mmCIF file of C-alpha atoms and ligand atoms in Angstrom:
data_model
loop_
_atom_site.group_PDB
_atom_site.id
_atom_site.type_symbol
_atom_site.label_atom_id
_atom_site.label_comp_id
_atom_site.label_asym_id
_atom_site.label_seq_id
_atom_site.Cartn_x
_atom_site.Cartn_y
_atom_site.Cartn_z
ATOM 1 C CA MET A 1 -15.431 38.281 15.179
ATOM 2 C CA THR A 2 -18.148 37.270 12.653
ATOM 3 C CA PHE A 3 -17.145 35.634 9.323
ATOM 4 C CA THR A 4 -18.198 38.887 7.618
ATOM 5 C CA ALA A 5 -15.889 40.977 9.727
ATOM 6 C CA THR A 6 -13.058 38.360 9.249
ATOM 7 C CA LEU A 7 -13.432 38.596 5.477
ATOM 8 C CA ALA A 8 -13.235 42.319 5.532
ATOM 9 C CA LYS A 9 -10.120 42.175 7.689
ATOM 10 C CA ILE A 10 -8.490 39.644 5.375
ATOM 11 C CA ALA A 11 -9.325 41.697 2.319
ATOM 12 C CA ASP A 12 -7.934 44.899 3.992
ATOM 13 C CA LEU A 13 -4.697 43.157 5.015
ATOM 14 C CA ALA A 14 -4.329 41.587 1.624
ATOM 15 C CA ALA A 15 -4.255 44.871 0.014
ATOM 16 C CA GLN A 16 -1.547 46.132 2.424
ATOM 17 C CA TYR A 17 0.667 42.990 2.527
ATOM 18 C CA PRO A 18 1.103 41.604 -0.980
ATOM 19 C CA ASN A 19 3.954 39.387 0.065
ATOM 20 C CA ASN A 20 1.707 37.412 2.487
ATOM 21 C CA ILE A 21 0.989 34.353 0.450
ATOM 22 C CA SER A 22 -1.979 32.984 2.555
ATOM 23 C CA LEU A 23 -3.694 36.323 2.411
ATOM 24 C CA GLN A 24 -3.156 36.566 -1.320
ATOM 25 C CA CYS A 25 -4.502 33.026 -2.102
ATOM 26 C CA PHE A 26 -7.493 33.273 0.333
ATOM 27 C CA ASP A 27 -10.654 33.223 -1.909
ATOM 28 C CA PRO A 28 -13.780 34.478 -0.250
ATOM 29 C CA ILE A 29 -15.991 32.810 -2.917
ATOM 30 C CA TYR A 30 -14.401 29.363 -2.130
ATOM 31 C CA PHE A 31 -14.785 30.157 1.623
ATOM 32 C CA SER A 32 -18.414 30.863 1.183
ATOM 33 C CA THR A 33 -19.059 27.363 -0.245
ATOM 34 C CA LEU A 34 -17.725 25.650 2.980
ATOM 35 C CA PRO A 35 -19.884 24.438 5.749
ATOM 36 C CA GLU A 36 -19.509 26.534 9.047
ATOM 37 C CA ALA A 37 -17.188 23.897 10.826
ATOM 38 C CA ASP A 38 -14.794 23.949 7.767
ATOM 39 C CA LYS A 39 -14.878 27.801 7.672
ATOM 40 C CA LYS A 40 -13.636 27.826 11.175
ATOM 41 C CA ARG A 41 -10.946 25.060 10.369
ATOM 42 C CA LEU A 42 -9.635 27.121 7.435
ATOM 43 C CA LEU A 43 -9.479 30.369 9.509
ATOM 44 C CA GLN A 44 -7.594 28.699 12.147
ATOM 45 C CA CYS A 45 -5.021 27.662 9.524
ATOM 46 C CA LEU A 46 -4.725 31.273 8.631
ATOM 47 C CA LYS A 47 -4.673 32.846 12.094
ATOM 48 C CA SER A 48 -0.921 33.221 12.286
ATOM 49 C CA GLY A 49 -0.756 35.076 8.959
ATOM 50 C CA ILE A 50 -3.715 37.209 9.901
ATOM 51 C CA GLU A 51 -2.285 38.163 13.218
ATOM 52 C CA ASN A 52 1.474 38.528 11.725
ATOM 53 C CA PRO A 53 0.457 40.101 8.227
ATOM 54 C CA GLN A 54 4.191 40.490 7.617
ATOM 55 C CA SER A 55 4.543 36.753 7.191
ATOM 56 C CA GLU A 56 5.721 35.124 4.005
ATOM 57 C CA MET A 57 3.824 31.933 4.090
ATOM 58 C CA GLY A 58 1.059 33.102 6.590
ATOM 59 C CA CYS A 59 -0.624 29.837 7.593
ATOM 60 C CA TYR A 60 -0.089 26.392 9.372
ATOM 61 C CA ALA A 61 -2.009 23.266 8.834
ATOM 62 C CA CYS A 62 -3.948 22.198 11.901
ATOM 63 C CA GLN A 63 -4.986 18.568 10.940
ATOM 64 C CA PRO A 64 -2.934 16.215 8.910
ATOM 65 C CA SER A 65 -5.809 16.063 6.291
ATOM 66 C CA ASP A 66 -6.054 19.824 5.921
ATOM 67 C CA TYR A 67 -3.866 19.997 2.682
ATOM 68 C CA ASP A 68 -6.306 17.550 1.012
ATOM 69 C CA ASP A 69 -9.476 18.823 2.746
ATOM 70 C CA PHE A 70 -8.821 22.427 1.754
ATOM 71 C CA ARG A 71 -6.980 21.707 -1.542
ATOM 72 C CA PRO A 72 -8.488 24.688 -3.411
ATOM 73 C CA PHE A 73 -6.659 26.974 -0.932
ATOM 74 C CA PHE A 74 -3.536 25.114 -0.192
ATOM 75 C CA SER A 75 -2.748 24.055 -3.768
ATOM 76 C CA LYS A 76 -2.720 27.790 -4.609
ATOM 77 C CA ALA A 77 -0.613 28.777 -1.646
ATOM 78 C CA LEU A 78 1.858 25.818 -2.170
ATOM 79 C CA ALA A 79 2.241 26.781 -5.864
ATOM 80 C CA ALA A 80 2.894 30.578 -4.935
ATOM 81 C CA TYR A 81 5.523 29.618 -2.316
ATOM 82 C CA HIS A 82 7.166 26.805 -3.918
ATOM 83 C CA LYS A 83 6.923 28.125 -7.516
ATOM 84 C CA VAL A 84 5.224 24.982 -8.952
ATOM 85 C CA SER A 85 2.006 24.181 -10.608
ATOM 86 C CA ASP A 86 -1.208 24.111 -8.416
ATOM 87 C CA THR A 87 -1.454 20.546 -9.656
ATOM 88 C CA ALA A 88 2.011 19.481 -8.560
ATOM 89 C CA LYS A 89 2.577 16.277 -6.781
ATOM 90 C CA GLN A 90 5.441 15.094 -4.505
ATOM 91 C CA VAL A 91 7.833 12.296 -5.264
ATOM 92 C CA ASN A 92 10.142 11.105 -2.383
ATOM 93 C CA ASP A 93 13.474 9.566 -3.457
ATOM 94 C CA TRP A 94 16.843 9.206 -1.193
ATOM 95 C CA SER A 95 18.797 7.545 -3.984
ATOM 96 C CA LEU A 96 21.636 9.666 -5.184
ATOM 97 C CA ALA A 97 21.867 7.222 -8.193
ATOM 98 C CA HIS A 98 18.852 9.069 -9.699
ATOM 99 C CA VAL A 99 20.467 12.460 -9.618
ATOM 100 C CA GLN A 100 22.435 13.639 -12.566
ATOM 101 C CA GLY A 101 25.857 15.393 -12.547
ATOM 102 C CA LEU A 102 27.258 14.350 -9.371
ATOM 103 C CA PRO A 103 30.939 13.613 -8.600
ATOM 104 C CA LYS A 104 32.250 10.047 -9.347
ATOM 105 C CA GLY A 105 30.649 7.526 -7.096
ATOM 106 C CA GLY A 106 28.255 10.199 -5.785
ATOM 107 C CA VAL A 107 30.555 11.112 -2.940
ATOM 108 C CA LEU A 108 29.667 14.799 -2.054
ATOM 109 C CA ASP A 109 32.949 15.700 -0.479
ATOM 110 C CA LEU A 110 33.241 19.495 0.375
ATOM 111 C CA SER A 111 37.038 19.183 0.335
ATOM 112 C CA ASP A 112 36.800 18.554 -3.458
ATOM 113 C CA LEU A 113 35.353 22.042 -3.549
ATOM 114 C CA GLY A 114 38.207 23.417 -1.598
ATOM 115 C CA LEU A 115 36.067 23.792 1.657
ATOM 116 C CA PRO A 116 37.281 22.789 5.016
ATOM 117 C CA ALA A 117 35.379 20.548 7.457
ATOM 118 C CA LEU A 118 32.067 22.231 8.262
ATOM 119 C CA SER A 119 29.178 21.595 10.476
ATOM 120 C CA MET A 120 26.759 19.634 8.367
ATOM 121 C CA ARG A 121 23.150 18.837 9.345
ATOM 122 C CA VAL A 122 20.152 17.170 7.533
ATOM 123 C CA ARG A 123 16.715 17.294 9.272
ATOM 124 C CA VAL A 124 13.207 16.202 8.294
ATOM 125 C CA GLY A 125 9.867 17.016 9.865
ATOM 126 C CA ARG A 126 7.413 14.161 10.675
ATOM 127 C CA ASN A 127 3.925 14.151 12.445
ATOM 128 C CA LEU A 128 2.159 11.187 13.814
ATOM 129 C CA ALA A 129 -1.027 10.377 11.790
ATOM 130 C CA ASP A 130 -3.189 9.835 14.760
ATOM 131 C CA PHE A 131 -2.800 13.224 16.482
ATOM 132 C CA PRO A 132 -3.885 16.849 15.467
ATOM 133 C CA LEU A 133 -0.804 18.820 14.195
ATOM 134 C CA PRO A 134 0.847 21.175 16.816
ATOM 135 C CA ALA A 135 -1.357 24.099 15.881
ATOM 136 C CA ALA A 136 -4.525 22.187 17.232
ATOM 137 C CA MET A 137 -3.313 20.040 20.000
ATOM 138 C CA THR A 138 -4.486 20.150 23.658
ATOM 139 C CA GLN A 139 -1.960 19.958 26.625
ATOM 140 C CA THR A 140 -2.997 16.462 27.342
ATOM 141 C CA GLN A 141 -2.403 15.438 23.598
ATOM 142 C CA ARG A 142 0.948 17.033 23.676
ATOM 143 C CA VAL A 143 1.969 15.219 26.778
ATOM 144 C CA ALA A 144 0.526 11.863 25.429
ATOM 145 C CA LEU A 145 2.562 12.291 22.226
ATOM 146 C CA GLU A 146 5.755 12.882 24.223
ATOM 147 C CA THR A 147 4.938 9.837 26.336
ATOM 148 C CA ARG A 148 4.590 7.728 23.116
ATOM 149 C CA MET A 149 7.916 9.027 22.017
ATOM 150 C CA MET A 150 9.789 8.350 25.256
ATOM 151 C CA ALA A 151 8.686 4.616 24.845
ATOM 152 C CA ALA A 152 10.088 4.779 21.300
ATOM 153 C CA PHE A 153 13.265 6.361 22.447
ATOM 154 C CA GLU A 154 13.759 3.411 24.917
ATOM 155 C CA VAL A 155 14.315 1.307 21.647
ATOM 156 C CA LEU A 156 16.993 3.487 20.465
ATOM 157 C CA MET A 157 18.597 3.821 23.668
ATOM 158 C CA ALA A 158 18.867 -0.060 23.829
ATOM 159 C CA ASP A 159 20.524 -0.085 20.290
ATOM 160 C CA PRO A 160 24.458 0.364 20.647
ATOM 161 C CA ALA A 161 24.345 2.433 17.320
ATOM 162 C CA TYR A 162 22.289 5.019 19.200
ATOM 163 C CA GLY A 163 22.192 4.766 22.941
ATOM 164 C CA GLY A 164 21.763 8.237 24.242
ATOM 165 C CA SER A 165 19.254 10.086 26.485
ATOM 166 C CA TYR A 166 15.864 12.011 26.331
ATOM 167 C CA TYR A 167 15.638 15.486 27.805
ATOM 168 C CA SER A 168 12.119 16.669 28.705
ATOM 169 C CA LEU A 169 10.875 20.303 29.101
ATOM 170 C CA THR A 170 7.618 19.021 30.631
ATOM 171 C CA PRO A 171 7.581 19.732 34.385
ATOM 172 C CA GLY A 172 7.718 16.847 36.821
ATOM 173 C CA THR A 173 8.872 13.963 34.504
ATOM 174 C CA PRO A 174 11.755 11.640 35.355
ATOM 175 C CA ASN A 175 13.506 13.207 32.280
ATOM 176 C CA THR A 176 12.797 16.906 33.039
ATOM 177 C CA ILE A 177 15.938 19.157 32.596
ATOM 178 C CA ASP A 178 16.842 22.453 34.480
ATOM 179 C CA THR A 179 17.154 25.809 32.811
ATOM 180 C CA GLN A 180 20.924 25.612 32.518
ATOM 181 C CA THR A 181 20.900 22.072 30.908
ATOM 182 C CA TYR A 182 18.177 23.504 28.500
ATOM 183 C CA GLN A 183 20.353 26.413 27.551
ATOM 184 C CA ASP A 184 23.402 24.410 27.218
ATOM 185 C CA LEU A 185 21.568 22.007 24.701
ATOM 186 C CA VAL A 186 20.306 24.990 22.618
ATOM 187 C CA ASP A 187 23.794 26.572 22.564
ATOM 188 C CA ALA A 188 25.083 23.171 21.337
ATOM 189 C CA HIS A 189 22.364 23.374 18.501
ATOM 190 C CA LEU A 190 20.927 20.224 19.928
ATOM 191 C CA MET A 191 17.629 21.754 21.313
ATOM 192 C CA PHE A 192 15.156 24.087 19.814
ATOM 193 C CA LYS A 193 14.630 27.578 21.003
ATOM 194 C CA ASP A 194 11.833 28.853 23.328
ATOM 195 C CA MET A 195 8.784 28.601 21.047
ATOM 196 C CA SER A 196 6.834 31.005 23.171
ATOM 197 C CA ALA A 197 9.149 33.757 21.946
ATOM 198 C CA ASP A 198 8.198 33.290 18.280
ATOM 199 C CA SER A 199 5.138 35.382 17.358
ATOM 200 C CA TYR A 200 4.147 33.207 14.390
ATOM 201 C CA LEU A 201 4.163 30.038 16.435
ATOM 202 C CA VAL A 202 2.235 31.719 19.344
ATOM 203 C CA SER A 203 -0.418 32.996 16.905
ATOM 204 C CA GLY A 204 -0.819 29.925 15.162
ATOM 205 C CA GLY A 205 -1.139 27.832 18.339
ATOM 206 C CA LEU A 206 1.920 25.778 17.809
ATOM 207 C CA ALA A 207 3.565 27.200 20.830
ATOM 208 C CA ALA A 208 0.552 26.742 23.208
ATOM 209 C CA HIS A 209 0.989 24.977 26.662
ATOM 210 C CA TRP A 210 4.890 25.628 26.320
ATOM 211 C CA PRO A 211 6.906 23.891 27.398
ATOM 212 C CA HIS A 212 4.572 20.860 28.147
ATOM 213 C CA GLY A 213 5.001 18.071 25.727
ATOM 214 C CA ARG A 214 8.407 19.296 24.611
ATOM 215 C CA GLY A 215 11.927 17.800 24.615
ATOM 216 C CA CYS A 216 14.690 16.135 22.593
ATOM 217 C CA TYR A 217 16.382 12.884 22.243
ATOM 218 C CA VAL A 218 20.259 12.953 21.679
ATOM 219 C CA SER A 219 22.184 9.824 20.739
ATOM 220 C CA SER A 220 25.334 8.965 22.725
ATOM 221 C CA ASP A 221 27.572 10.460 19.948
ATOM 222 C CA ARG A 222 25.339 13.497 19.855
ATOM 223 C CA ARG A 223 25.029 13.112 16.062
ATOM 224 C CA PHE A 224 21.441 11.836 15.938
ATOM 225 C CA ILE A 225 18.699 13.983 17.474
ATOM 226 C CA ILE A 226 14.918 13.982 17.573
ATOM 227 C CA TRP A 227 13.049 16.996 18.759
ATOM 228 C CA VAL A 228 9.673 16.364 20.114
ATOM 229 C CA GLY A 229 6.776 18.975 20.050
ATOM 230 C CA GLU A 230 8.410 21.676 18.108
ATOM 231 C CA GLU A 231 6.796 23.147 14.915
ATOM 232 C CA ASP A 232 6.153 19.489 13.796
ATOM 233 C CA HIS A 233 5.536 16.586 16.252
ATOM 234 C CA LEU A 234 9.068 15.297 15.318
ATOM 235 C CA ARG A 235 12.128 16.880 13.825
ATOM 236 C CA ILE A 236 14.577 14.178 13.112
ATOM 237 C CA MET A 237 18.158 14.998 12.361
ATOM 238 C CA CYS A 238 21.681 14.048 11.821
ATOM 239 C CA MET A 239 24.590 16.473 12.480
ATOM 240 C CA GLU A 240 28.243 16.280 12.400
ATOM 241 C CA HIS A 241 31.477 18.139 11.566
ATOM 242 C CA GLY A 242 33.160 17.058 8.424
ATOM 243 C CA THR A 243 33.313 17.243 4.715
ATOM 244 C CA VAL A 244 31.369 14.326 3.260
ATOM 245 C CA LEU A 245 27.665 15.299 3.077
ATOM 246 C CA ASN A 246 26.723 11.668 2.559
ATOM 247 C CA GLN A 247 27.685 10.793 5.926
ATOM 248 C CA VAL A 248 24.807 12.825 7.629
ATOM 249 C CA PHE A 249 22.562 12.126 4.703
ATOM 250 C CA ASP A 250 22.909 8.288 4.596
ATOM 251 C CA ARG A 251 22.938 8.066 8.478
ATOM 252 C CA LEU A 252 19.604 9.919 8.625
ATOM 253 C CA LYS A 253 17.905 7.712 6.198
ATOM 254 C CA THR A 254 19.142 4.558 8.111
ATOM 255 C CA ALA A 255 17.940 6.031 11.433
ATOM 256 C CA LEU A 256 14.588 7.135 9.812
ATOM 257 C CA ASP A 257 14.036 3.523 8.638
ATOM 258 C CA VAL A 258 14.689 2.360 12.361
ATOM 259 C CA VAL A 259 12.317 5.108 13.850
ATOM 260 C CA SER A 260 9.661 4.391 11.239
ATOM 261 C CA GLY A 261 9.699 0.593 12.330
ATOM 262 C CA ILE A 262 9.046 1.332 15.949
ATOM 263 C CA ASP A 263 5.474 0.443 17.161
ATOM 264 C CA GLY A 264 2.921 3.210 17.408
ATOM 265 C CA LEU A 265 4.870 5.517 14.956
ATOM 266 C CA SER A 266 2.907 5.982 11.739
ATOM 267 C CA PHE A 267 3.716 9.235 9.889
ATOM 268 C CA ALA A 268 1.076 11.553 8.367
ATOM 269 C CA THR A 269 1.340 11.560 4.499
ATOM 270 C CA SER A 270 -0.646 12.863 1.530
ATOM 271 C CA GLN A 271 -0.801 10.878 -1.586
ATOM 272 C CA ASP A 272 -0.212 14.078 -3.578
ATOM 273 C CA TYR A 273 1.727 16.171 -1.128
ATOM 274 C CA GLY A 274 4.187 13.714 0.491
ATOM 275 C CA PHE A 275 5.024 14.081 4.183
ATOM 276 C CA VAL A 276 2.619 16.339 5.883
ATOM 277 C CA THR A 277 4.044 19.265 7.955
ATOM 278 C CA SER A 278 2.702 22.126 9.929
ATOM 279 C CA CYS A 279 4.116 24.814 7.597
ATOM 280 C CA PRO A 280 3.464 24.457 3.912
ATOM 281 C CA THR A 281 7.059 25.703 3.345
ATOM 282 C CA ASN A 282 8.183 22.247 4.659
ATOM 283 C CA LEU A 283 5.752 19.980 3.037
ATOM 284 C CA GLY A 284 6.804 17.151 0.699
ATOM 285 C CA THR A 285 10.182 16.197 1.825
ATOM 286 C CA ALA A 286 10.109 18.306 5.155
ATOM 287 C CA MET A 287 13.921 18.223 4.740
ATOM 288 C CA ARG A 288 16.421 21.017 5.348
ATOM 289 C CA ALA A 289 19.972 20.142 4.569
ATOM 290 C CA SER A 290 22.386 22.719 5.827
ATOM 291 C CA VAL A 291 26.030 23.567 6.575
ATOM 292 C CA HIS A 292 27.479 26.393 8.774
ATOM 293 C CA ILE A 293 30.052 28.154 6.656
ATOM 294 C CA PRO A 294 32.146 31.282 7.428
ATOM 295 C CA LEU A 295 31.431 33.889 4.614
ATOM 296 C CA PRO A 296 33.587 36.756 5.957
ATOM 297 C CA LYS A 297 33.683 38.685 2.721
ATOM 298 C CA LEU A 298 29.969 38.345 1.907
ATOM 299 C CA THR A 299 29.148 39.381 5.463
ATOM 300 C CA ALA A 300 31.878 42.066 5.922
ATOM 301 C CA ASP A 301 29.026 44.717 6.735
ATOM 302 C CA GLY A 302 28.002 42.623 9.668
ATOM 303 C CA THR A 303 24.636 41.375 8.048
ATOM 304 C CA ASP A 304 23.475 38.641 5.785
ATOM 305 C CA SER A 305 22.128 40.891 3.269
ATOM 306 C CA LYS A 306 24.660 40.556 0.584
ATOM 307 C CA ALA A 307 24.951 36.802 1.228
ATOM 308 C CA LYS A 308 21.220 36.470 0.855
ATOM 309 C CA ALA A 309 21.241 38.460 -2.429
ATOM 310 C CA ILE A 310 23.860 36.079 -3.907
ATOM 311 C CA ALA A 311 22.474 32.907 -2.300
ATOM 312 C CA LYS A 312 18.831 33.379 -3.385
ATOM 313 C CA PRO A 313 19.548 33.051 -7.165
ATOM 314 C CA LEU A 314 21.582 29.921 -6.394
ATOM 315 C CA GLY A 315 18.553 28.418 -4.827
ATOM 316 C CA LEU A 316 19.916 28.655 -1.267
ATOM 317 C CA SER A 317 18.556 30.193 1.957
ATOM 318 C CA VAL A 318 20.752 31.985 4.472
ATOM 319 C CA ARG A 319 20.006 31.831 8.111
ATOM 320 C CA GLY A 320 21.824 32.876 11.217
ATOM 321 C CA ALA A 321 24.202 30.788 13.301
ATOM 322 C CA GLY A 322 21.352 30.042 15.662
ATOM 323 C CA GLY A 323 18.966 29.033 13.020
ATOM 324 C CA GLU A 324 15.770 30.793 11.627
ATOM 325 C CA HIS A 325 15.386 34.488 12.855
ATOM 326 C CA THR A 326 18.850 34.669 14.447
ATOM 327 C CA PRO A 327 22.050 36.864 13.543
ATOM 328 C CA ILE A 328 25.050 35.811 11.700
ATOM 329 C CA GLY A 329 27.912 34.441 13.757
ATOM 330 C CA ALA A 330 30.816 36.446 14.991
ATOM 331 C CA ASP A 331 33.150 35.215 12.184
ATOM 332 C CA GLY A 332 30.588 35.629 9.539
ATOM 333 C CA THR A 333 29.378 32.151 10.000
ATOM 334 C CA VAL A 334 25.899 31.663 8.314
ATOM 335 C CA ASP A 335 23.670 28.662 7.938
ATOM 336 C CA ILE A 336 23.285 27.769 4.219
ATOM 337 C CA SER A 337 20.716 25.370 2.886
ATOM 338 C CA PRO A 338 18.700 24.769 -0.331
ATOM 339 C CA SER A 339 15.343 26.567 -0.237
ATOM 340 C CA ALA A 340 13.330 23.868 -1.936
ATOM 341 C CA ARG A 341 11.362 21.304 0.193
ATOM 342 C CA PHE A 342 8.442 20.394 -2.173
ATOM 343 C CA CYS A 343 8.401 18.863 -5.670
ATOM 344 C CA ILE A 344 12.066 17.957 -5.155
ATOM 345 C CA THR A 345 13.443 14.567 -3.845
ATOM 346 C CA GLU A 346 15.499 14.230 -0.767
ATOM 347 C CA ALA A 347 18.499 13.122 -3.000
ATOM 348 C CA GLN A 348 18.141 16.334 -5.118
ATOM 349 C CA ILE A 349 18.263 18.392 -2.118
ATOM 350 C CA ILE A 350 21.478 17.137 -0.710
ATOM 351 C CA ALA A 351 22.892 17.358 -4.289
ATOM 352 C CA ALA A 352 21.635 20.884 -4.522
ATOM 353 C CA LEU A 353 23.384 21.866 -1.212
ATOM 354 C CA TYR A 354 26.752 20.418 -2.686
ATOM 355 C CA LYS A 355 26.420 22.147 -6.244
ATOM 356 C CA GLY A 356 25.172 25.443 -4.470
ATOM 357 C CA LEU A 357 28.072 25.640 -2.073
ATOM 358 C CA ALA A 358 30.591 25.321 -4.958
ATOM 359 C CA LYS A 359 28.957 28.410 -6.521
ATOM 360 C CA LEU A 360 28.659 30.318 -3.249
ATOM 361 C CA LYS A 361 32.381 29.655 -2.452
ATOM 362 C CA ALA A 362 33.365 30.900 -5.871
ATOM 363 C CA GLN A 363 31.322 34.152 -4.950
ATOM 364 C CA GLU A 364 32.845 34.573 -1.632
ATOM 365 C CA ASP A 365 36.381 34.054 -3.040
ATOM 366 C CA SER A 366 36.000 36.729 -5.770
ATOM 367 C CA ALA A 367 34.091 39.155 -3.429
ATOM 368 C CA VAL A 368 36.227 42.129 -2.678
HETATM 369 P P1 ADP B 1 15.268 23.878 11.373
HETATM 370 O O1 ADP B 1 16.583 23.742 10.764
HETATM 371 O O2 ADP B 1 14.870 22.715 12.131
HETATM 372 O O3 ADP B 1 14.247 24.421 10.463
HETATM 373 P P2 ADP B 1 16.424 26.238 12.657
HETATM 374 O O4 ADP B 1 16.818 26.874 11.351
HETATM 375 O O5 ADP B 1 15.854 27.159 13.728
HETATM 376 O O6 ADP B 1 15.384 25.117 12.524
HETATM 377 O O7 ADP B 1 17.758 25.528 13.326
HETATM 378 C C1 ADP B 1 17.491 24.749 14.576
HETATM 379 C C2 ADP B 1 18.827 24.690 15.209
HETATM 380 O O8 ADP B 1 19.807 23.882 14.351
HETATM 381 C C3 ADP B 1 19.708 26.089 15.455
HETATM 382 O O9 ADP B 1 20.348 25.843 16.743
HETATM 383 C C4 ADP B 1 20.703 25.972 14.396
HETATM 384 O O10 ADP B 1 21.864 26.683 14.655
HETATM 385 C C5 ADP B 1 21.084 24.458 14.266
HETATM 386 N N1 ADP B 1 21.589 24.038 12.963
HETATM 387 C C6 ADP B 1 20.953 24.236 11.819
HETATM 388 N N2 ADP B 1 21.817 23.791 10.807
HETATM 389 C C7 ADP B 1 23.063 23.575 11.359
HETATM 390 C C8 ADP B 1 24.305 23.039 11.047
HETATM 391 N N3 ADP B 1 24.675 22.762 9.710
HETATM 392 N N4 ADP B 1 25.255 22.789 12.072
HETATM 393 C C9 ADP B 1 25.036 23.049 13.257
HETATM 394 N N5 ADP B 1 23.840 23.413 13.775
HETATM 395 C C10 ADP B 1 22.869 23.599 12.789
HETATM 396 N N1 DAR B 2 7.206 33.256 9.446
HETATM 397 C C1 DAR B 2 6.288 32.095 9.058
HETATM 398 C C2 DAR B 2 7.083 30.882 8.682
HETATM 399 C C3 DAR B 2 7.685 30.641 7.481
HETATM 400 C C4 DAR B 2 8.716 29.447 7.424
HETATM 401 N N2 DAR B 2 9.545 29.148 8.499
HETATM 402 C C5 DAR B 2 9.043 28.081 9.427
HETATM 403 N N3 DAR B 2 8.096 27.302 9.041
HETATM 404 N N4 DAR B 2 9.704 27.837 10.436
HETATM 405 C C6 DAR B 2 5.639 32.645 7.771
HETATM 406 O O1 DAR B 2 4.493 32.197 7.520
HETATM 407 O O2 DAR B 2 6.277 33.554 7.057
#
């Protein structure tokens, strides 16, 4: 398709889909100033949102430098999604000592809110600086990245604090798992879903060459997990059943410091935007902190509609029990997490989860 035809298509879709942020923020005048190679790069970023006009964000970065190279576009798209200034800059900070209004000692204990032990999870996305982002990788690059990570996992496996195993989806490796093992890991919330079933990821190129270069490391206690080759090169997470959010938050920071120190692992960052991620919705901290919590009253109609309506003003997102784009659990269990990722610190995110749950519990308790 010619640039002229593409511009006409974008204009037509933008008129029909006002909620597609990328289509709304695309500026044909800015686009016209770009050299041809950069025109192609920017359109590759928008491919998912053009092919899936019902998207909310509508784009994925393809190169680690895209956010800086195409700042006139991305600064507007980030401002629109994250509801910040288009000159906003990210500050990263894991210290709860810098967050106001926390319980004594900064202990975020859900039992102090009258909540039972819940499944708690904190994850961050990270991308290696010397590879294209998942939207623009060749199969060879995907397998090369997995190979580099398999060497890094040997360091974790040799550490008694982690141990564990690596489960590869790439055909023909010593760590390749069968279909049943894969499904068991997905059902245990340890492995990511089939990316080739996600139209946004397929259109954007992030699911290309599935399942080559994909897999996950799981520690011996199954509480520290690293995905390889999902929406970002790495999704690094801690997960456990309990009431003290600090346990997963602090363990993730400790583990991240270990992983960051492993040879060959340099993460892509932007001076202004923090940790670089494929999706602008994750940029900055790339952190999602969640709990799985039963909300039987707010989901009494079998949907998450009422829960979403109440959670949104509290700055909380609601996902299904299987994660993004999945239904609520049988007992009304939903995945609750703060919506903000950018222009917020890591410490503020985990604090927002704790404070948001207090308000959400009050709404559940008072619901009829
Ligand atoms: P991400 O959180 O990485 O953006 P998803 O929302 O798709 O991706 O969730 C991925 C997997 O993590 C899903 O299996 C989901 O059920 C699981 N998950 C997310 N939060 C929790 C949690 N608090 N406890 C247990 N599993 C969780
Ligand atoms: N549906 C895509 C993704 C939005 C956020 N979710 C991610 N990154 N997993 C969109 O552009 O709306």
